Amino acid sequence: MSSSARSSYLMRAGLVRNVRSAEHLTTFVVSGVATVLVTRLILSLSGYPQIGGKGLHIAHVLPGGLLMLISISLLLGYVGPVVRPAAALVGGVGFGLFIDEVGKFVTSDNDYFYQPTAAIVYVVFVLIVLATRFLTTRRPIDPREQLANVIDHAVEGVAGGLSRRRLAQASEQLRQVGPEVAGRRETRELLTACPPDEVELAAPVDAAWQMIQRGFDRLATHPLAPRVAVVVLVIQAIGAPVIAVWVRSGNGEFTDFPVLGVVAGSLLSASFTARGAWQLRKGNRARAVRLFELAVLTSLLVTQVFQFAGTQFAAVFGMLLDLVLLGLLKAERDRLRRKQTEVSKAKTMRLPPDPSEPPFPEDPSDPV
């Protein structure tokens, strides 16, 4: 079955992708990982207290399940895009509390300190990230899906009005829908008819992601960014095996298998880094960025798995460094793609606007 045929079948079945699903699932993963780390830190500093007494122990998997229930209730109880960032955050915290106790559920003696726990937690989150990338990148967003997402904004607007910011987001999405898509004109008229209303539910998650994205954009365009990326990747490729061998020498429970995995992953990551540096020297920036991304992904999907298996949660710093590098490289890749799109548009003749379509109200916050 071709990609377009699968897309048509899924949409006929009612499975329409959210264009912001990657952001929401990233929020879920980040909040989940942060919850695991904070929980472990608090328990370690407090001496691992038990809530309860007289034979009872209220494990933190229970409030985790309650938070996941709240997240599901928000998604099932409300329509429109406003509630999803909050649901992703609450659900991620709940899932983090749940998965942190996985050691109790895979051992016969309910061992919370089961050594492979860190690796299991890490692999679970990696699988979530890979599944997210598969769902969001295996086929382009269909114009009809894009239109459905615009209508999702209108769901909010017809009930409580749209702020200028929300209207700008919806109008930008609508511009990406071709005039041949059925319902585009009606959707435009519906958005235009939505009353203005500047009252919005606080969205700290959206604000945080926008701030992080702006930071990545600025750092990625710094003149020294490529050289710094190469240096960091090289240091990481050398440092990971050194740390693994050092931990192995001082910890009898750290077997040779994780060390070999760290070494193999580091060598593969170093090979991608070297090829990327060569492409960067030749002036092929886009190819270099892609190779650097492969180096970071290799570190995340191979090296860090074995690091967590051997050093447990001490491998968190390497993981965070990889995630920062991946964010910077993605920002640079998106910038190069936008630049290429602008060049392509400049070479083609722009079509005149449809005079039968009324324009949207002017909005100073509209980026277009």
Coordinates of C-alpha atoms in Angstrom, one line a residue:
M1 CA 0.0 0.0 0.0
S2 CA 1.4 3.4 -1.0
S3 CA 2.0 6.2 1.4
S4 CA -0.9 8.2 0.0
A5 CA -3.2 5.2 0.1
R6 CA -2.4 4.6 3.7
S7 CA -2.9 8.3 4.5
S8 CA -6.3 8.3 2.8
Y9 CA -7.3 5.1 4.6
L10 CA -6.3 6.4 8.0
M11 CA -8.1 9.7 7.5
R12 CA -11.2 7.8 6.4
A13 CA -11.0 5.8 9.6
G14 CA -10.9 9.1 11.5
L15 CA -7.1 9.0 12.4
V16 CA -6.0 12.5 11.7
R17 CA -2.5 13.5 12.9
N18 CA -1.9 16.6 15.0
V19 CA 0.7 18.8 13.5
R20 CA 1.9 19.6 17.0
S21 CA 2.1 16.0 18.2
A22 CA 5.9 16.0 18.2
E23 CA 5.9 19.0 20.6
H24 CA 3.3 17.4 22.9
L25 CA 5.1 14.1 23.0
T26 CA 8.4 15.8 23.6
T27 CA 6.8 17.6 26.6
F28 CA 5.6 14.2 27.8
V29 CA 9.1 12.7 27.5
V30 CA 11.0 15.6 29.0
S31 CA 8.6 15.9 32.0
G32 CA 8.7 12.1 32.5
V33 CA 12.5 12.0 32.5
A34 CA 12.8 15.0 34.7
T35 CA 10.3 13.4 37.2
V36 CA 12.4 10.2 37.4
L37 CA 15.6 12.2 38.1
V38 CA 14.0 14.5 40.6
T39 CA 12.3 11.6 42.4
R40 CA 15.5 9.7 42.7
L41 CA 17.3 12.8 44.0
I42 CA 14.7 13.6 46.6
L43 CA 14.5 10.0 47.8
S44 CA 18.3 9.8 48.0
L45 CA 18.6 13.0 50.0
S46 CA 15.7 12.0 52.4
G47 CA 17.0 8.5 53.0
Y48 CA 14.3 6.7 51.0
P49 CA 11.4 7.2 53.5
Q50 CA 8.2 5.1 53.3
I51 CA 4.8 6.7 53.3
G52 CA 2.5 4.6 55.4
G53 CA 3.1 2.4 58.4
K54 CA 1.9 -0.8 60.1
G55 CA 2.6 -2.9 57.1
L56 CA 1.3 -0.3 54.5
H57 CA 3.5 1.5 52.0
I58 CA 2.1 4.0 49.5
A59 CA 4.4 3.7 46.5
H60 CA 4.8 6.7 44.3
V61 CA 3.5 4.6 41.4
L62 CA 0.0 5.3 42.8
P63 CA 0.1 9.1 42.5
G64 CA 1.7 8.5 39.1
G65 CA -1.4 6.6 38.1
L66 CA -3.6 9.3 39.4
L67 CA -1.8 12.0 37.4
M68 CA -2.1 9.8 34.2
L69 CA -5.8 9.5 35.0
I70 CA -6.1 13.3 35.2
S71 CA -4.3 13.7 31.9
I72 CA -6.6 11.2 30.2
S73 CA -9.6 12.9 31.7
L74 CA -8.5 16.3 30.4
L75 CA -8.1 14.9 26.8
L76 CA -11.4 13.1 26.9
G77 CA -13.4 15.9 28.6
Y78 CA -12.3 18.9 26.5
V79 CA -12.1 19.6 22.8
G80 CA -9.7 21.9 21.0
P81 CA -5.9 22.4 21.2
V82 CA -5.7 24.4 24.4
V83 CA -5.8 21.5 26.8
R84 CA -3.2 19.3 25.2
P85 CA 0.0 21.0 26.5
A86 CA -1.2 20.7 30.1
A87 CA -2.3 17.1 29.5
A88 CA 1.1 16.2 28.1
L89 CA 2.9 17.7 31.1
V90 CA 0.7 16.1 33.7
G91 CA 0.7 12.8 31.9
G92 CA 4.5 12.9 31.6
V93 CA 4.9 13.5 35.3
G94 CA 2.6 10.6 36.1
F95 CA 4.3 8.3 33.7
G96 CA 7.7 9.2 35.2
L97 CA 6.5 8.3 38.7
F98 CA 5.2 5.0 37.3
I99 CA 8.2 3.9 35.3
D100 CA 10.6 4.9 38.1
E101 CA 9.4 1.8 40.1
V102 CA 9.8 -0.6 37.2
G103 CA 12.5 -2.4 39.2
K104 CA 9.8 -3.6 41.7
F105 CA 7.7 -5.1 38.9
V106 CA 10.5 -7.1 37.1
T107 CA 12.1 -8.6 40.2
S108 CA 10.7 -11.3 42.5
D109 CA 11.8 -9.5 45.6
N110 CA 10.4 -6.1 44.6
D111 CA 13.9 -4.5 44.3
Y112 CA 13.6 -0.8 43.7
F113 CA 17.4 -0.6 43.4
Y114 CA 17.6 -3.3 40.7
Q115 CA 20.8 -2.2 38.7
P116 CA 19.4 -2.4 35.1
T117 CA 16.5 -0.1 36.1
A118 CA 18.2 3.0 34.7
A119 CA 18.8 1.2 31.4
I120 CA 15.2 0.0 31.3
V121 CA 13.8 3.4 32.0
Y122 CA 16.1 5.0 29.4
V123 CA 15.2 2.4 26.7
V124 CA 11.4 3.0 27.3
F125 CA 11.7 6.7 26.8
V126 CA 14.0 6.1 23.7
L127 CA 11.3 3.8 22.2
I128 CA 8.7 6.5 22.8
V129 CA 10.9 9.1 21.0
L130 CA 11.5 6.7 18.1
A131 CA 7.8 5.9 17.8
T132 CA 7.1 9.6 17.8
R133 CA 9.6 10.3 15.0
F134 CA 8.1 7.4 13.0
L135 CA 4.6 8.7 13.3
T136 CA 5.5 12.3 12.5
T137 CA 8.0 11.8 9.8
R138 CA 7.2 8.6 7.9
R139 CA 4.9 10.5 5.5
P140 CA 4.3 14.2 5.0
I141 CA 1.3 15.9 6.6
D142 CA -1.6 15.7 4.1
P143 CA -3.2 19.0 3.2
R144 CA -6.5 17.6 4.5
E145 CA -4.9 16.9 7.8
Q146 CA -3.5 20.4 7.9
L147 CA -7.0 21.8 7.2
A148 CA -8.4 19.6 10.0
N149 CA -5.8 21.1 12.4
V150 CA -7.0 24.6 11.4
I151 CA -10.6 23.6 12.1
D152 CA -9.3 22.4 15.5
H153 CA -8.4 26.0 16.2
A154 CA -11.8 27.1 15.1
V155 CA -13.4 24.7 17.7
E156 CA -11.8 27.0 20.3
G157 CA -12.9 30.2 18.4
V158 CA -16.6 29.5 17.9
A159 CA -17.1 28.8 21.6
G160 CA -14.9 31.4 23.3
G161 CA -13.3 33.6 20.6
L162 CA -9.8 33.6 19.3
S163 CA -6.9 35.8 20.4
R164 CA -4.7 37.5 17.8
R165 CA -2.0 35.0 18.5
R166 CA -4.3 32.0 18.0
L167 CA -5.8 33.5 14.9
A168 CA -2.3 34.1 13.5
Q169 CA -1.4 30.5 14.1
A170 CA -4.5 29.2 12.4
S171 CA -4.1 31.6 9.4
E172 CA -0.5 30.5 9.0
Q173 CA -1.6 26.8 8.9
L174 CA -4.4 27.7 6.5
R175 CA -1.9 29.3 4.1
Q176 CA -0.2 25.9 3.8
V177 CA -3.4 24.3 2.5
G178 CA -4.0 24.4 -1.2
P179 CA -7.1 26.0 -2.7
E180 CA -8.1 22.6 -4.2
V181 CA -8.7 21.1 -0.8
A182 CA -12.5 20.8 -0.1
G183 CA -13.6 22.9 2.9
R184 CA -10.8 25.4 2.8
R185 CA -13.0 28.4 1.9
E186 CA -15.6 27.5 4.5
T187 CA -12.8 27.1 7.1
R188 CA -11.5 30.6 6.3
E189 CA -14.9 32.1 6.6
L190 CA -15.4 30.3 10.0
L191 CA -12.1 31.7 11.3
T192 CA -13.0 35.1 10.2
A193 CA -16.4 34.9 11.9
C194 CA -14.8 33.9 15.3
P195 CA -15.1 36.8 17.7
P196 CA -11.9 38.3 19.1
D197 CA -11.1 37.4 22.6
E198 CA -7.7 38.0 24.2
V199 CA -8.4 35.7 27.3
E200 CA -6.3 32.6 27.0
L201 CA -5.5 29.7 29.3
A202 CA -2.0 30.1 30.6
A203 CA 0.4 28.0 28.5
P204 CA 3.7 27.9 30.3
V205 CA 4.7 24.8 28.3
D206 CA 4.3 26.6 25.0
A207 CA 6.1 29.7 26.3
A208 CA 9.0 27.5 27.5
W209 CA 9.3 25.7 24.2
Q210 CA 9.3 29.0 22.3
M211 CA 12.0 30.3 24.5
I212 CA 14.1 27.2 24.1
Q213 CA 13.6 27.2 20.4
R214 CA 14.7 30.9 20.1
G215 CA 17.8 30.0 22.2
F216 CA 18.6 27.1 19.9
D217 CA 18.1 29.3 16.8
R218 CA 20.6 31.9 18.1
L219 CA 23.2 29.4 19.2
A220 CA 23.0 27.4 15.9
T221 CA 23.7 30.5 13.8
H222 CA 26.8 31.5 15.9
P223 CA 29.9 31.6 13.8
L224 CA 31.7 29.2 16.2
A225 CA 28.8 26.7 16.5
P226 CA 30.1 24.2 13.9
R227 CA 33.6 24.0 15.5
V228 CA 32.2 23.8 19.0
A229 CA 29.9 21.0 17.9
V230 CA 32.8 19.0 16.4
V231 CA 34.9 19.5 19.6
V232 CA 32.1 18.4 21.9
L233 CA 31.3 15.3 19.8
V234 CA 35.0 14.3 19.7
I235 CA 35.3 14.8 23.5
Q236 CA 32.2 12.8 24.1
A237 CA 33.3 10.0 21.8
I238 CA 36.6 9.8 23.7
G239 CA 35.2 10.4 27.2
A240 CA 32.4 7.9 27.1
P241 CA 34.7 4.8 26.9
V242 CA 37.1 6.3 29.4
I243 CA 34.3 6.8 31.9
A244 CA 33.0 3.3 31.2
V245 CA 36.4 1.6 31.8
W246 CA 37.0 3.7 34.9
V247 CA 33.6 2.7 36.4
R248 CA 34.4 -1.0 35.4
S249 CA 37.7 -0.9 37.3
G250 CA 36.0 0.3 40.4
N251 CA 32.7 -1.6 40.3
G252 CA 32.7 -5.3 40.0
E253 CA 29.0 -5.4 39.1
F254 CA 29.8 -3.4 35.9
T255 CA 30.6 -6.3 33.4
D256 CA 32.6 -6.1 30.3
F257 CA 29.5 -6.2 28.1
P258 CA 28.4 -2.6 28.8
V259 CA 32.0 -1.4 28.2
L260 CA 32.1 -3.1 24.8
G261 CA 28.8 -1.5 23.9
V262 CA 30.0 2.0 24.9
V263 CA 33.2 1.5 22.9
A264 CA 31.3 0.3 19.9
G265 CA 28.8 3.1 20.0
S266 CA 31.6 5.7 20.5
L267 CA 33.6 4.5 17.6
L268 CA 30.5 4.6 15.3
S269 CA 29.6 8.1 16.6
A270 CA 33.2 9.2 16.0
S271 CA 33.1 8.0 12.4
F272 CA 30.0 10.1 11.7
T273 CA 31.6 13.1 13.4
A274 CA 34.8 12.7 11.2
R275 CA 32.7 12.5 8.0
G276 CA 30.7 15.5 9.1
A277 CA 33.8 17.5 9.8
W278 CA 35.1 16.7 6.3
Q279 CA 31.8 17.7 4.7
L280 CA 31.9 20.9 6.7
R281 CA 35.4 21.7 5.5
K282 CA 34.2 21.1 1.9
G283 CA 31.5 23.7 2.4
N284 CA 28.6 21.2 2.4
R285 CA 26.9 22.4 5.6
A286 CA 23.6 20.6 5.1
R287 CA 25.3 17.2 4.7
A288 CA 27.6 18.0 7.7
V289 CA 24.6 18.8 9.9
R290 CA 23.0 15.5 8.9
L291 CA 26.1 13.5 9.7
F292 CA 26.5 15.3 13.1
E293 CA 22.8 14.4 13.8
L294 CA 23.6 10.7 13.1
A295 CA 26.6 10.9 15.5
V296 CA 24.3 12.3 18.2
L297 CA 21.6 9.8 17.5
T298 CA 24.1 6.9 17.7
S299 CA 25.3 8.2 21.0
L300 CA 21.7 8.4 22.3
L301 CA 20.5 5.0 20.9
V302 CA 23.6 2.9 21.4
T303 CA 26.3 4.5 23.7
Q304 CA 24.0 5.9 26.3
V305 CA 22.0 2.7 26.6
F306 CA 25.1 0.8 27.7
Q307 CA 26.2 3.8 29.8
F308 CA 23.0 3.6 31.8
A309 CA 23.3 -0.2 32.1
G310 CA 26.8 0.2 33.6
T311 CA 26.7 3.5 35.5
Q312 CA 22.9 3.8 36.1
F313 CA 21.7 7.3 36.6
A314 CA 25.3 8.8 36.5
A315 CA 25.0 8.7 32.7
V316 CA 22.4 11.5 32.8
F317 CA 24.9 14.2 31.9
G318 CA 25.9 12.6 28.7
M319 CA 22.2 12.1 27.7
L320 CA 21.4 15.8 28.4
L321 CA 24.4 16.9 26.4
D322 CA 23.2 14.7 23.5
L323 CA 19.8 16.2 23.7
V324 CA 21.1 19.8 23.6
L325 CA 23.3 19.0 20.6
L326 CA 20.3 17.4 18.9
G327 CA 18.2 20.5 19.5
L328 CA 20.9 22.8 18.1
L329 CA 21.4 20.6 15.0
K330 CA 17.7 20.4 14.4
A331 CA 17.5 24.2 14.6
E332 CA 20.3 24.5 12.0
R333 CA 18.7 22.0 9.8
D334 CA 15.4 23.8 9.9
R335 CA 17.1 27.1 9.1
L336 CA 18.9 25.6 6.1
R337 CA 15.6 24.1 4.9
R338 CA 13.8 27.5 5.2
K339 CA 16.6 29.1 3.3
Q340 CA 16.4 26.6 0.5
T341 CA 12.6 27.1 0.4
E342 CA 13.0 30.8 0.1
V343 CA 15.5 30.4 -2.7
S344 CA 13.2 28.0 -4.5
K345 CA 10.3 30.4 -4.1
A346 CA 12.4 33.3 -5.5
K347 CA 13.0 31.3 -8.7
T348 CA 9.3 30.7 -9.3
M349 CA 6.6 33.1 -10.2
R350 CA 4.2 33.8 -7.3
L351 CA 0.6 33.1 -8.1
P352 CA -1.8 36.1 -7.7
P353 CA -4.1 35.9 -4.6
D354 CA -7.7 34.8 -5.1
P355 CA -9.8 38.0 -5.2
S356 CA -12.9 36.1 -4.2
E357 CA -11.4 35.3 -0.8
P358 CA -11.8 37.9 1.9
P359 CA -8.5 38.7 3.7
F360 CA -8.0 38.0 7.4
P361 CA -8.1 41.0 9.8
E362 CA -4.7 42.5 10.0
D363 CA -2.8 41.3 13.0
P364 CA 0.5 42.8 14.0
S365 CA 1.5 39.5 15.7
D366 CA 1.0 37.6 12.4
P367 CA 4.4 36.5 11.3
V368 CA 3.5 36.5 7.7

